[in-house]
PDB file of C-alpha atoms and ligand atoms in Angstrom:
ATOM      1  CA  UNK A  12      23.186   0.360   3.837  1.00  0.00           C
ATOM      2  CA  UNK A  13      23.385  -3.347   2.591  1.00  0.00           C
ATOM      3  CA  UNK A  14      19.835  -4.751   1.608  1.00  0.00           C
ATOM      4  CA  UNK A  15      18.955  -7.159   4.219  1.00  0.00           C
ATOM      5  CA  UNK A  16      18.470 -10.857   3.367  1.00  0.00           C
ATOM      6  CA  UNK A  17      14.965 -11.473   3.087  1.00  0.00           C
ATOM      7  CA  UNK A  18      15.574 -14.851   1.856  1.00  0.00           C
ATOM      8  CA  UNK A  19      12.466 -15.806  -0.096  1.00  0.00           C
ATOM      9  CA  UNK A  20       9.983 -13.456   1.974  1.00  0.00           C
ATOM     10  CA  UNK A  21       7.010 -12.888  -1.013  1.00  0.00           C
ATOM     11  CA  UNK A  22       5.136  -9.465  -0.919  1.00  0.00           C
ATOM     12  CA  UNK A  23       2.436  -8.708  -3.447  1.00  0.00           C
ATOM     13  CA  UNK A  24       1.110  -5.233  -4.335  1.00  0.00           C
ATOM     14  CA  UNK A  25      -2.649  -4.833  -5.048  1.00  0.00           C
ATOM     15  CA  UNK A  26      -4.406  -1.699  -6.013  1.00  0.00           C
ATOM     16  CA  UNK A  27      -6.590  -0.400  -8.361  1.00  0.00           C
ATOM     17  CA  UNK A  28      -5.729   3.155 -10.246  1.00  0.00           C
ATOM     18  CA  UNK A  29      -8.505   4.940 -12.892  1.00  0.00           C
ATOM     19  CA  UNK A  30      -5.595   7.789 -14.348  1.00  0.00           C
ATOM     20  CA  UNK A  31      -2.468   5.814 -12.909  1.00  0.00           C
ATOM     21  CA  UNK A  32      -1.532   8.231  -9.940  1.00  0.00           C
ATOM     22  CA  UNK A  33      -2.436   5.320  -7.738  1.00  0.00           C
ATOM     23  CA  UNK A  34      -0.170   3.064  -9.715  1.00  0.00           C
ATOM     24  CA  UNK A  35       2.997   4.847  -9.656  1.00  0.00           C
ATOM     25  CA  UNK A  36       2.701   4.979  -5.759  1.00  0.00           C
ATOM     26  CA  UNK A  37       2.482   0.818  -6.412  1.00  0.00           C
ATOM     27  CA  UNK A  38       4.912   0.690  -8.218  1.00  0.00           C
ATOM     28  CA  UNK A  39       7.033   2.925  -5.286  1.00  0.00           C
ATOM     29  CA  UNK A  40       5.946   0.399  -2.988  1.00  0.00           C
ATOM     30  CA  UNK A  41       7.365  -2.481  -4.829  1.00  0.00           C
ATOM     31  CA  UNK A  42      10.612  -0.797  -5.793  1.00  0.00           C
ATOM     32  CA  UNK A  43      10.470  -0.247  -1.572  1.00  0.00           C
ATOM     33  CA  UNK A  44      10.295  -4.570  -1.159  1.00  0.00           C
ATOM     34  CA  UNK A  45      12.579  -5.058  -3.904  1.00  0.00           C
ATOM     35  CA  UNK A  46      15.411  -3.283  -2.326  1.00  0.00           C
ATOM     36  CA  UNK A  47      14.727  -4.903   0.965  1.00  0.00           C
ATOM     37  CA  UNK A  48      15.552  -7.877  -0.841  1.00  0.00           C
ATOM     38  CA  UNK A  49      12.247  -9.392  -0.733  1.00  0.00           C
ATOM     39  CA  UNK A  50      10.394 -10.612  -4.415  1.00  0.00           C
ATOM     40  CA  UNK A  51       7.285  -8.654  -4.852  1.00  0.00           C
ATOM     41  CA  UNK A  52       4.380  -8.751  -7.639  1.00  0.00           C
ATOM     42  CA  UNK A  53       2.472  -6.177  -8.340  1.00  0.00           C
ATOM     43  CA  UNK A  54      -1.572  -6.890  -9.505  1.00  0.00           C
ATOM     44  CA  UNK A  55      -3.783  -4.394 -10.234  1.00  0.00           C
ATOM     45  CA  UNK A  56      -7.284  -5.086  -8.451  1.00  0.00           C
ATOM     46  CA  UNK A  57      -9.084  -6.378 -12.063  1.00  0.00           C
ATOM     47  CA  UNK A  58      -5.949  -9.121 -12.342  1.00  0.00           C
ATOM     48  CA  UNK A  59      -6.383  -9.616  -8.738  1.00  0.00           C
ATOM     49  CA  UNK A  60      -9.634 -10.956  -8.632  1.00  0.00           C
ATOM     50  CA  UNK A  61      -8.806 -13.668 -11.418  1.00  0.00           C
ATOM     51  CA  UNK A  62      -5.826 -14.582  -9.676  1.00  0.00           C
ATOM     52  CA  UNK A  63      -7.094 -14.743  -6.260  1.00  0.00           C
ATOM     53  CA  UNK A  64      -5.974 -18.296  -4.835  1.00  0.00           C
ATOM     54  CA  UNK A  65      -2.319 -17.190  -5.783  1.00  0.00           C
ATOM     55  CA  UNK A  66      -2.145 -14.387  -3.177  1.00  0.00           C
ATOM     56  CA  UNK A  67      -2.251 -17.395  -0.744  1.00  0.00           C
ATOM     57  CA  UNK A  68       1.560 -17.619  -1.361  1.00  0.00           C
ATOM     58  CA  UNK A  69       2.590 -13.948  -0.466  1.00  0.00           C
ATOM     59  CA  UNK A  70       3.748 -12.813   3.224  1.00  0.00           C
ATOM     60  CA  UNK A  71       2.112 -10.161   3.108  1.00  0.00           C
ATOM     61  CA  UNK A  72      -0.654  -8.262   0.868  1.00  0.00           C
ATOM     62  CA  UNK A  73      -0.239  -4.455   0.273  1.00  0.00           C
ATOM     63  CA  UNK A  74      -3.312  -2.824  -0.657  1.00  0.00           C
ATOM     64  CA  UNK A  75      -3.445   0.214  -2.239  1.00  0.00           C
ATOM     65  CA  UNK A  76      -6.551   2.528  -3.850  1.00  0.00           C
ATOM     66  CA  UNK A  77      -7.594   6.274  -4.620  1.00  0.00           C
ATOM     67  CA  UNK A  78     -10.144   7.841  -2.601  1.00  0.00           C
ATOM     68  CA  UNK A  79     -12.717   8.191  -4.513  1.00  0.00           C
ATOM     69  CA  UNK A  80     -15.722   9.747  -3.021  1.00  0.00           C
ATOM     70  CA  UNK A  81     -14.373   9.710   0.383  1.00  0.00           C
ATOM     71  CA  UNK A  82     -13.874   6.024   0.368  1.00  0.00           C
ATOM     72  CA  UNK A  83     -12.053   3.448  -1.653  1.00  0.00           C
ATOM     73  CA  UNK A  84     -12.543   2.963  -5.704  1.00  0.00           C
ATOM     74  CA  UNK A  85     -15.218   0.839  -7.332  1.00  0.00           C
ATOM     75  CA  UNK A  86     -12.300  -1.284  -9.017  1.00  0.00           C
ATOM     76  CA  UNK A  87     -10.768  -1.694  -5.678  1.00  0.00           C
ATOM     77  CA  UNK A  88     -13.772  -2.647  -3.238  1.00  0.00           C
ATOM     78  CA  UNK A  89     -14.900  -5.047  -6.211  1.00  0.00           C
ATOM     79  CA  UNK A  90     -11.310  -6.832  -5.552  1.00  0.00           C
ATOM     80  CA  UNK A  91     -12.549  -6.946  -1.606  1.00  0.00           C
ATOM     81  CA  UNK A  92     -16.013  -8.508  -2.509  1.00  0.00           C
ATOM     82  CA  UNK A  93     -14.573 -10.978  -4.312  1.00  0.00           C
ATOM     83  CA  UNK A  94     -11.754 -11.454  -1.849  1.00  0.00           C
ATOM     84  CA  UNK A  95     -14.598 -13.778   0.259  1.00  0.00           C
ATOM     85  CA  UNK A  96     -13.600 -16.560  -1.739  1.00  0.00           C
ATOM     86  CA  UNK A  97     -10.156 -16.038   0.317  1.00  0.00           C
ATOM     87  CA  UNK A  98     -11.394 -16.228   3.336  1.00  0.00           C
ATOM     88  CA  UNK A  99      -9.376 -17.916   6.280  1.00  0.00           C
ATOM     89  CA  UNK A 100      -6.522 -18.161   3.424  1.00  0.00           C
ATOM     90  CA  UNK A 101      -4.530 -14.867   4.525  1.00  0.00           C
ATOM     91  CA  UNK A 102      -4.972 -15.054   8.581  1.00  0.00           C
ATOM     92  CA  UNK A 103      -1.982 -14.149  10.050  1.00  0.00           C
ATOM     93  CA  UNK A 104      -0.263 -12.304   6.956  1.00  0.00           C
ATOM     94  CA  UNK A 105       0.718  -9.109   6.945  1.00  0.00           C
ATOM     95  CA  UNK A 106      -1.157  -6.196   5.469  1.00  0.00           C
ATOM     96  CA  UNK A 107      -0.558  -2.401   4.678  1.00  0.00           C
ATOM     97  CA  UNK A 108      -2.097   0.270   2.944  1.00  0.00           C
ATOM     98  CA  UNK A 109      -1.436   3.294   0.614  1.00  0.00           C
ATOM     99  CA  UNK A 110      -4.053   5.605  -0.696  1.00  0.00           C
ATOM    100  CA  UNK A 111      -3.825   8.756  -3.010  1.00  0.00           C
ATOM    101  CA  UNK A 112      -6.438  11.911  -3.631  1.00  0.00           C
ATOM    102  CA  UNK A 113      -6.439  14.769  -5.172  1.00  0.00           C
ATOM    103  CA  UNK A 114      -7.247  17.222  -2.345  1.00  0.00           C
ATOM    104  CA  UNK A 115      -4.739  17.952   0.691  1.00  0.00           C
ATOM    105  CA  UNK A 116      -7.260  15.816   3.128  1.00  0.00           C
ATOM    106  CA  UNK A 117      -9.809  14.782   0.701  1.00  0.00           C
ATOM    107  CA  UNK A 118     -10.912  12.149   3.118  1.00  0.00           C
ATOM    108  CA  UNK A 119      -7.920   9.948   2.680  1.00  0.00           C
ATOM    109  CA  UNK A 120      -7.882   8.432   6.245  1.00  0.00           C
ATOM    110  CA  UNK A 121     -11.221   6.925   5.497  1.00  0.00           C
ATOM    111  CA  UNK A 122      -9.312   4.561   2.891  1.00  0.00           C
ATOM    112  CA  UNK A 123      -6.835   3.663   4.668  1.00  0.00           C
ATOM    113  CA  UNK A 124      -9.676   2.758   7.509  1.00  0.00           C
ATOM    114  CA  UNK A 125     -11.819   0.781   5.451  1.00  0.00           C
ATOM    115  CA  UNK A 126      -7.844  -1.190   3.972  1.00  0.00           C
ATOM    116  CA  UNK A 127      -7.447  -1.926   7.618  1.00  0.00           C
ATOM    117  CA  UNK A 128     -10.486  -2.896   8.583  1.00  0.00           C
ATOM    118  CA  UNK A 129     -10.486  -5.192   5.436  1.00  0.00           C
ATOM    119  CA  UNK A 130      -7.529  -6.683   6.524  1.00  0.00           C
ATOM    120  CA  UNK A 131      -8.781  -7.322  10.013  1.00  0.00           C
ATOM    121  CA  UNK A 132     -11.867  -9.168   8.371  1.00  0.00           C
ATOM    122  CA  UNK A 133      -9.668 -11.586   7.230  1.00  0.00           C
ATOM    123  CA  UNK A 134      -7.526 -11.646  10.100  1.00  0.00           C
ATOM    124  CA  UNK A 135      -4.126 -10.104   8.821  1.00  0.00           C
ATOM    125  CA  UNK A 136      -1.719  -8.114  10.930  1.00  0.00           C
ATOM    126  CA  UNK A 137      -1.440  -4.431   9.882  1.00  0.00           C
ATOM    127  CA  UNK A 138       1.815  -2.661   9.565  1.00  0.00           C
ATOM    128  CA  UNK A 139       1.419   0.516  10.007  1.00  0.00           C
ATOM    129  CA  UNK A 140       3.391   3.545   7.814  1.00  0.00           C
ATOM    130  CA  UNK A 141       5.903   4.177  10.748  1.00  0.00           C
ATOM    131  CA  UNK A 142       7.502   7.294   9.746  1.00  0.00           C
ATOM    132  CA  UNK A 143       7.103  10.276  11.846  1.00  0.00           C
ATOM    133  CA  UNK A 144       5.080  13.544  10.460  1.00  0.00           C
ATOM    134  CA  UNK A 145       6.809  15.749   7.926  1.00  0.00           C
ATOM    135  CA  UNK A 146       5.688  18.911   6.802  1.00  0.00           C
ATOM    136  CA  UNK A 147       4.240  20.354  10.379  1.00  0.00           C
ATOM    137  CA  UNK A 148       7.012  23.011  11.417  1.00  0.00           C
ATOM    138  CA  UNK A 149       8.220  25.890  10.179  1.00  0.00           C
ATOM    139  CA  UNK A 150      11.124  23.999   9.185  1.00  0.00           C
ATOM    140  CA  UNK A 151       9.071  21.520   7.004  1.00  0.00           C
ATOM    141  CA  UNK A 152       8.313  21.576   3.293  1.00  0.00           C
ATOM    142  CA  UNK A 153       6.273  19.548   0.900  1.00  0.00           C
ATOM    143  CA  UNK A 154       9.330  17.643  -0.057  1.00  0.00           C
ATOM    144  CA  UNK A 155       9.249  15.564   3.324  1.00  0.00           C
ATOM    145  CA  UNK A 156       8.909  12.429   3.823  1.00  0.00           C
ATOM    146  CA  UNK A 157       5.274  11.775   5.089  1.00  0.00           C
ATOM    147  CA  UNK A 158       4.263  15.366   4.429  1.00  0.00           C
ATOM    148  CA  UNK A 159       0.966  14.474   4.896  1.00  0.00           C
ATOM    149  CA  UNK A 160       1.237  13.100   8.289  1.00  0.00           C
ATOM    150  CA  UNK A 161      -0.261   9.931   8.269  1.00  0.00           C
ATOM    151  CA  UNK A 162       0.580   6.975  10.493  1.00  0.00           C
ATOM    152  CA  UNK A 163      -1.917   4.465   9.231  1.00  0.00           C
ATOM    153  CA  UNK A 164      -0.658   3.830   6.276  1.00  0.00           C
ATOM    154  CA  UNK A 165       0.996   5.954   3.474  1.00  0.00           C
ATOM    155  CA  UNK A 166      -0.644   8.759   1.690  1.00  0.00           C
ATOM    156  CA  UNK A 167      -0.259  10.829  -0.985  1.00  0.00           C
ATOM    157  CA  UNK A 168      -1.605  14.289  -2.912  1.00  0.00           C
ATOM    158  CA  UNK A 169      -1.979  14.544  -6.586  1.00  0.00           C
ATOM    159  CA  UNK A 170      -3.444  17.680  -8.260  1.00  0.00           C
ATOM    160  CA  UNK A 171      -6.289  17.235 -10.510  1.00  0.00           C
ATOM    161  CA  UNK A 172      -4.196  19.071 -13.006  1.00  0.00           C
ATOM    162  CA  UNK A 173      -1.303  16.958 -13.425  1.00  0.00           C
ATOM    163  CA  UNK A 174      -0.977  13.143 -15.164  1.00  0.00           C
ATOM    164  CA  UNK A 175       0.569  10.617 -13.524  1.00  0.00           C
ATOM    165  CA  UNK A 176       4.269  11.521 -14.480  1.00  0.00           C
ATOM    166  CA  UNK A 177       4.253  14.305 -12.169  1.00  0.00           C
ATOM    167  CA  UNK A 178       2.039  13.787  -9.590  1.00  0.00           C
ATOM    168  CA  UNK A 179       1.934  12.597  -6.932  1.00  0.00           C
ATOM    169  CA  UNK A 180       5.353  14.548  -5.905  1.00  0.00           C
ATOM    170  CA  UNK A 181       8.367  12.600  -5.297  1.00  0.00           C
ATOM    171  CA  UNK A 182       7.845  13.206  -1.382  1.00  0.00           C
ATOM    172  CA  UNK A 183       4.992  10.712  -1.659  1.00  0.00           C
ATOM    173  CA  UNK A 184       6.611   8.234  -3.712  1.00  0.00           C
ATOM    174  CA  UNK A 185       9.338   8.195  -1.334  1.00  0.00           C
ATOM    175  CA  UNK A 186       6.875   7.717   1.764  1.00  0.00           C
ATOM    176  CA  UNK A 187       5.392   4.547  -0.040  1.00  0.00           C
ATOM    177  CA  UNK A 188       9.083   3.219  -0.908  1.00  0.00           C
ATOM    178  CA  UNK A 189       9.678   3.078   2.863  1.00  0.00           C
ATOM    179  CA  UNK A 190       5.876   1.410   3.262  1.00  0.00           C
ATOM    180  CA  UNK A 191       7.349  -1.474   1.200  1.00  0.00           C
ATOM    181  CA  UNK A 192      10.950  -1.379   2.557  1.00  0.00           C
ATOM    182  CA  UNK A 193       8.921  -1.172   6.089  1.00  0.00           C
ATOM    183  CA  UNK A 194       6.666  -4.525   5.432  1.00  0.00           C
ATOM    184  CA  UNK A 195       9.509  -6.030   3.663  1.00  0.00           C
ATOM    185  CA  UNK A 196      11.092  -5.838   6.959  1.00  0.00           C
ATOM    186  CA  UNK A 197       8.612  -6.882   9.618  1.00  0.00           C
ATOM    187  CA  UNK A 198       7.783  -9.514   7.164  1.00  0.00           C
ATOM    188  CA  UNK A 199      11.749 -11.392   7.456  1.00  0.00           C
ATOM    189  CA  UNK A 200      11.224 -10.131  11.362  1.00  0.00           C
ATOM    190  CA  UNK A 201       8.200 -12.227  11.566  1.00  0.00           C
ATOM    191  CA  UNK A 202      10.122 -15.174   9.925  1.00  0.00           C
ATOM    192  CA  UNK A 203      13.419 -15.263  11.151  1.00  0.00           C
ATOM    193  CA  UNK A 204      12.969 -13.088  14.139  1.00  0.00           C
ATOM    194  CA  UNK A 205      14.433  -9.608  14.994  1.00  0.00           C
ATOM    195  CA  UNK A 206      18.679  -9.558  13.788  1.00  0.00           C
ATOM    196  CA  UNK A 207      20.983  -7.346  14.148  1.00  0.00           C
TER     197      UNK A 207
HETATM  198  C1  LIG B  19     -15.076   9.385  -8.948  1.00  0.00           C
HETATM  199  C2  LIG B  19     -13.975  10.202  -8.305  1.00  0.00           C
HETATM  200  C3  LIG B  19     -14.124  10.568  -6.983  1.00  0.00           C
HETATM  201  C4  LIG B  19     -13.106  11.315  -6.366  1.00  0.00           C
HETATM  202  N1  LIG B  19     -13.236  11.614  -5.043  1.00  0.00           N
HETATM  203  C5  LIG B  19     -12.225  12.264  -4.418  1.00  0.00           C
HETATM  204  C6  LIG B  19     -12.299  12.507  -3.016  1.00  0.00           C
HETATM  205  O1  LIG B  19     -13.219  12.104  -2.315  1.00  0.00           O
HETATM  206  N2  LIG B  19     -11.276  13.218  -2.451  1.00  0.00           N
HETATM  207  C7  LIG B  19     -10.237  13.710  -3.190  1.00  0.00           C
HETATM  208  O2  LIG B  19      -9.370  14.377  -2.638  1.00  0.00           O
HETATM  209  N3  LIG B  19     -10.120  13.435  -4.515  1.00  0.00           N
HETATM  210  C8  LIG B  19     -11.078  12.714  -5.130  1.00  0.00           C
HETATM  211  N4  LIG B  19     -10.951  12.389  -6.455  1.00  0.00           N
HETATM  212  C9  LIG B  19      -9.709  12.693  -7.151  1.00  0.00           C
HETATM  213  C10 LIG B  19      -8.791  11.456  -7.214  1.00  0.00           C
HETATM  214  O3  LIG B  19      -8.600  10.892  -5.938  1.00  0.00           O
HETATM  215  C11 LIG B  19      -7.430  11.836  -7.793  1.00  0.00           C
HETATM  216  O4  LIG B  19      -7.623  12.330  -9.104  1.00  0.00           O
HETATM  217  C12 LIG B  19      -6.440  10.705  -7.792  1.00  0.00           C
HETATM  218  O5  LIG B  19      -5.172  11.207  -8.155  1.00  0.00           O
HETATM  219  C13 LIG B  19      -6.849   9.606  -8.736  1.00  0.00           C
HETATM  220  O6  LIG B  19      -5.923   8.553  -8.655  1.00  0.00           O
HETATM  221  P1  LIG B  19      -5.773   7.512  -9.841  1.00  0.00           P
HETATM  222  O7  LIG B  19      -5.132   8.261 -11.003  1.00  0.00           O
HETATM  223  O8  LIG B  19      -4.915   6.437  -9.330  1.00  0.00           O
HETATM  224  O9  LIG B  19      -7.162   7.056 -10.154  1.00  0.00           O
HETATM  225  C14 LIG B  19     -11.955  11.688  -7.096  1.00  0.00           C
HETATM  226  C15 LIG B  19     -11.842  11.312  -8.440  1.00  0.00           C
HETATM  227  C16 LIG B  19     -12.834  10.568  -9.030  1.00  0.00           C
HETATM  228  C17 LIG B  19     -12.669  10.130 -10.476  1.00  0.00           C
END
C-alpha cells in the first residue's frame, strides 16, 4: 500500500535507553512515521531536555522508556521534570507510548500508565497501540504482532541475556513500527480530516 500523504505532519520520538533495547524499539517507531510519510526526529531523553522549546513544533510526542523498577527510568522521568518548563506548550498534541522490560510482565503497564498520565498533565490526546492481542491462542506464537497484548501503548520483552541486536524480537519491533505508522496517521486525520 502507497504511503499516505502526510504533508508536513512532524512526529518526534523521545525516550531514554541505559543498554539500547529501548532505543532500537525508537528507532522502530520512527521507521513506523517515516513510512507513513510523516518527518520524524528522534531525541533521546538527555538531548530532550536541552532541546525542550523545539518539541513545540511536533504533532505529536512519542514517549518511550524501560521499566525500570516497575516504573519508568531515571533518564526518562528526569526528561518529565523538566518537561514543566513546557507546560501549556503541547495541549492538544498527540501522545503515545512504548515501553520495554526484561521480564514477560515485569510491570510494564505501569510505564505506559505513568506515559499517559504524563501526557494528560499536559493535556495531550493519547493514541492508543490499536492492534488486537497476539500470542493468546493456541494458534499464536511469539512472532505476533502485539504478543504481549497490550492496548495502551506498545510493549516489548528483552532477555537480560541478549544486547540490543537481538532483543527485543522482531515481533516487538514490528508492534512499535505500527505505533508510529498508527500516530502518523491519526496525526494527518486530525489535520486534514478522515480520507479515503
Ligand atoms: C535498574 C533496573 C531496573 C529494572 N527493573 C525491571 C523491572 O522492573 N521489570 C523488568 O521486567 N525488567 C527490569 N529491568 C530490566 C530492563 O527493563 C531490561 O534490561 C531492558 O531491556 C532495558 O532496556 P534498555 O536497554 O533500553 O535500558 C531493570 C533493569 C535495570 C537496569
Amino acid at each position: 500500500m502507497a504511503a499516505p500523504d502526510c504533508g508536513g505532519i512532524r512526529v518526534a520520538v523521545i525516550f531514554h535507553s541505559g543498554e539500547g533495547h529501548t532505543a532500537t524499539l525508537a528507532q522502530a517507531v520512527l521507521r513506523g512515521v517515516e513510512e507513513s510519510g510523516a518527518n520524524g526526529e528522534l531525541f533521546d531523553a538527555a538531548t530532550a531536555i536541552l532541546r525542550m522549546q523545539e518539541l513545540q513544533r511536533f504533532d505529536a510526542l512519542v514517549f518511550g522508556s524501560p521499566t525500570y523498577m516497575g516504573s519508568v527510568s531515571a533518564g526518562f522521568k528526569a526528561f518529565m521534570e523538566e518537561s514543566r518548563l513546557a507546560r501549556g506548550q503541547w495541549r492538544d498534541k498527540l501522545a503515545a507510548g512504548f515501553t520495554n522490560s526484561a521480564s514477560q510482565s515485569g510491570d510494564k503497564l505501569n510505564t505506559l500508565v505513568q506515559l499517559a498520565i504524563f501526557a494528560a498533565q499536559h493535556g495531550m490526546l493519547w493514541v492508543s497501540l490499536g492492534l488486537r492481542a497476539g500470542n493468546n491462542s493456541t494458534q499464536g506464537s511469539v512472532d505476533d504482532l502485539n504478543r504481549l497484548g497490550s492496548f495502551l501503548g506498545a510493549m516489548a520483552q528483552s532477555n537480560v541475556d541478549q544486547g540490543a541486536e537481538q532483543a527485543p524480537p522482531e515481533s516487538d519491533r514490528a508492534t512499535a513500527f505500527c505505533l508510529g505508522q498508527r500516530v502518523a496517521t491519526v496525526a494527518r486525520q486530525m489535520r486534514y480530516g478522515v480520507t479515503q
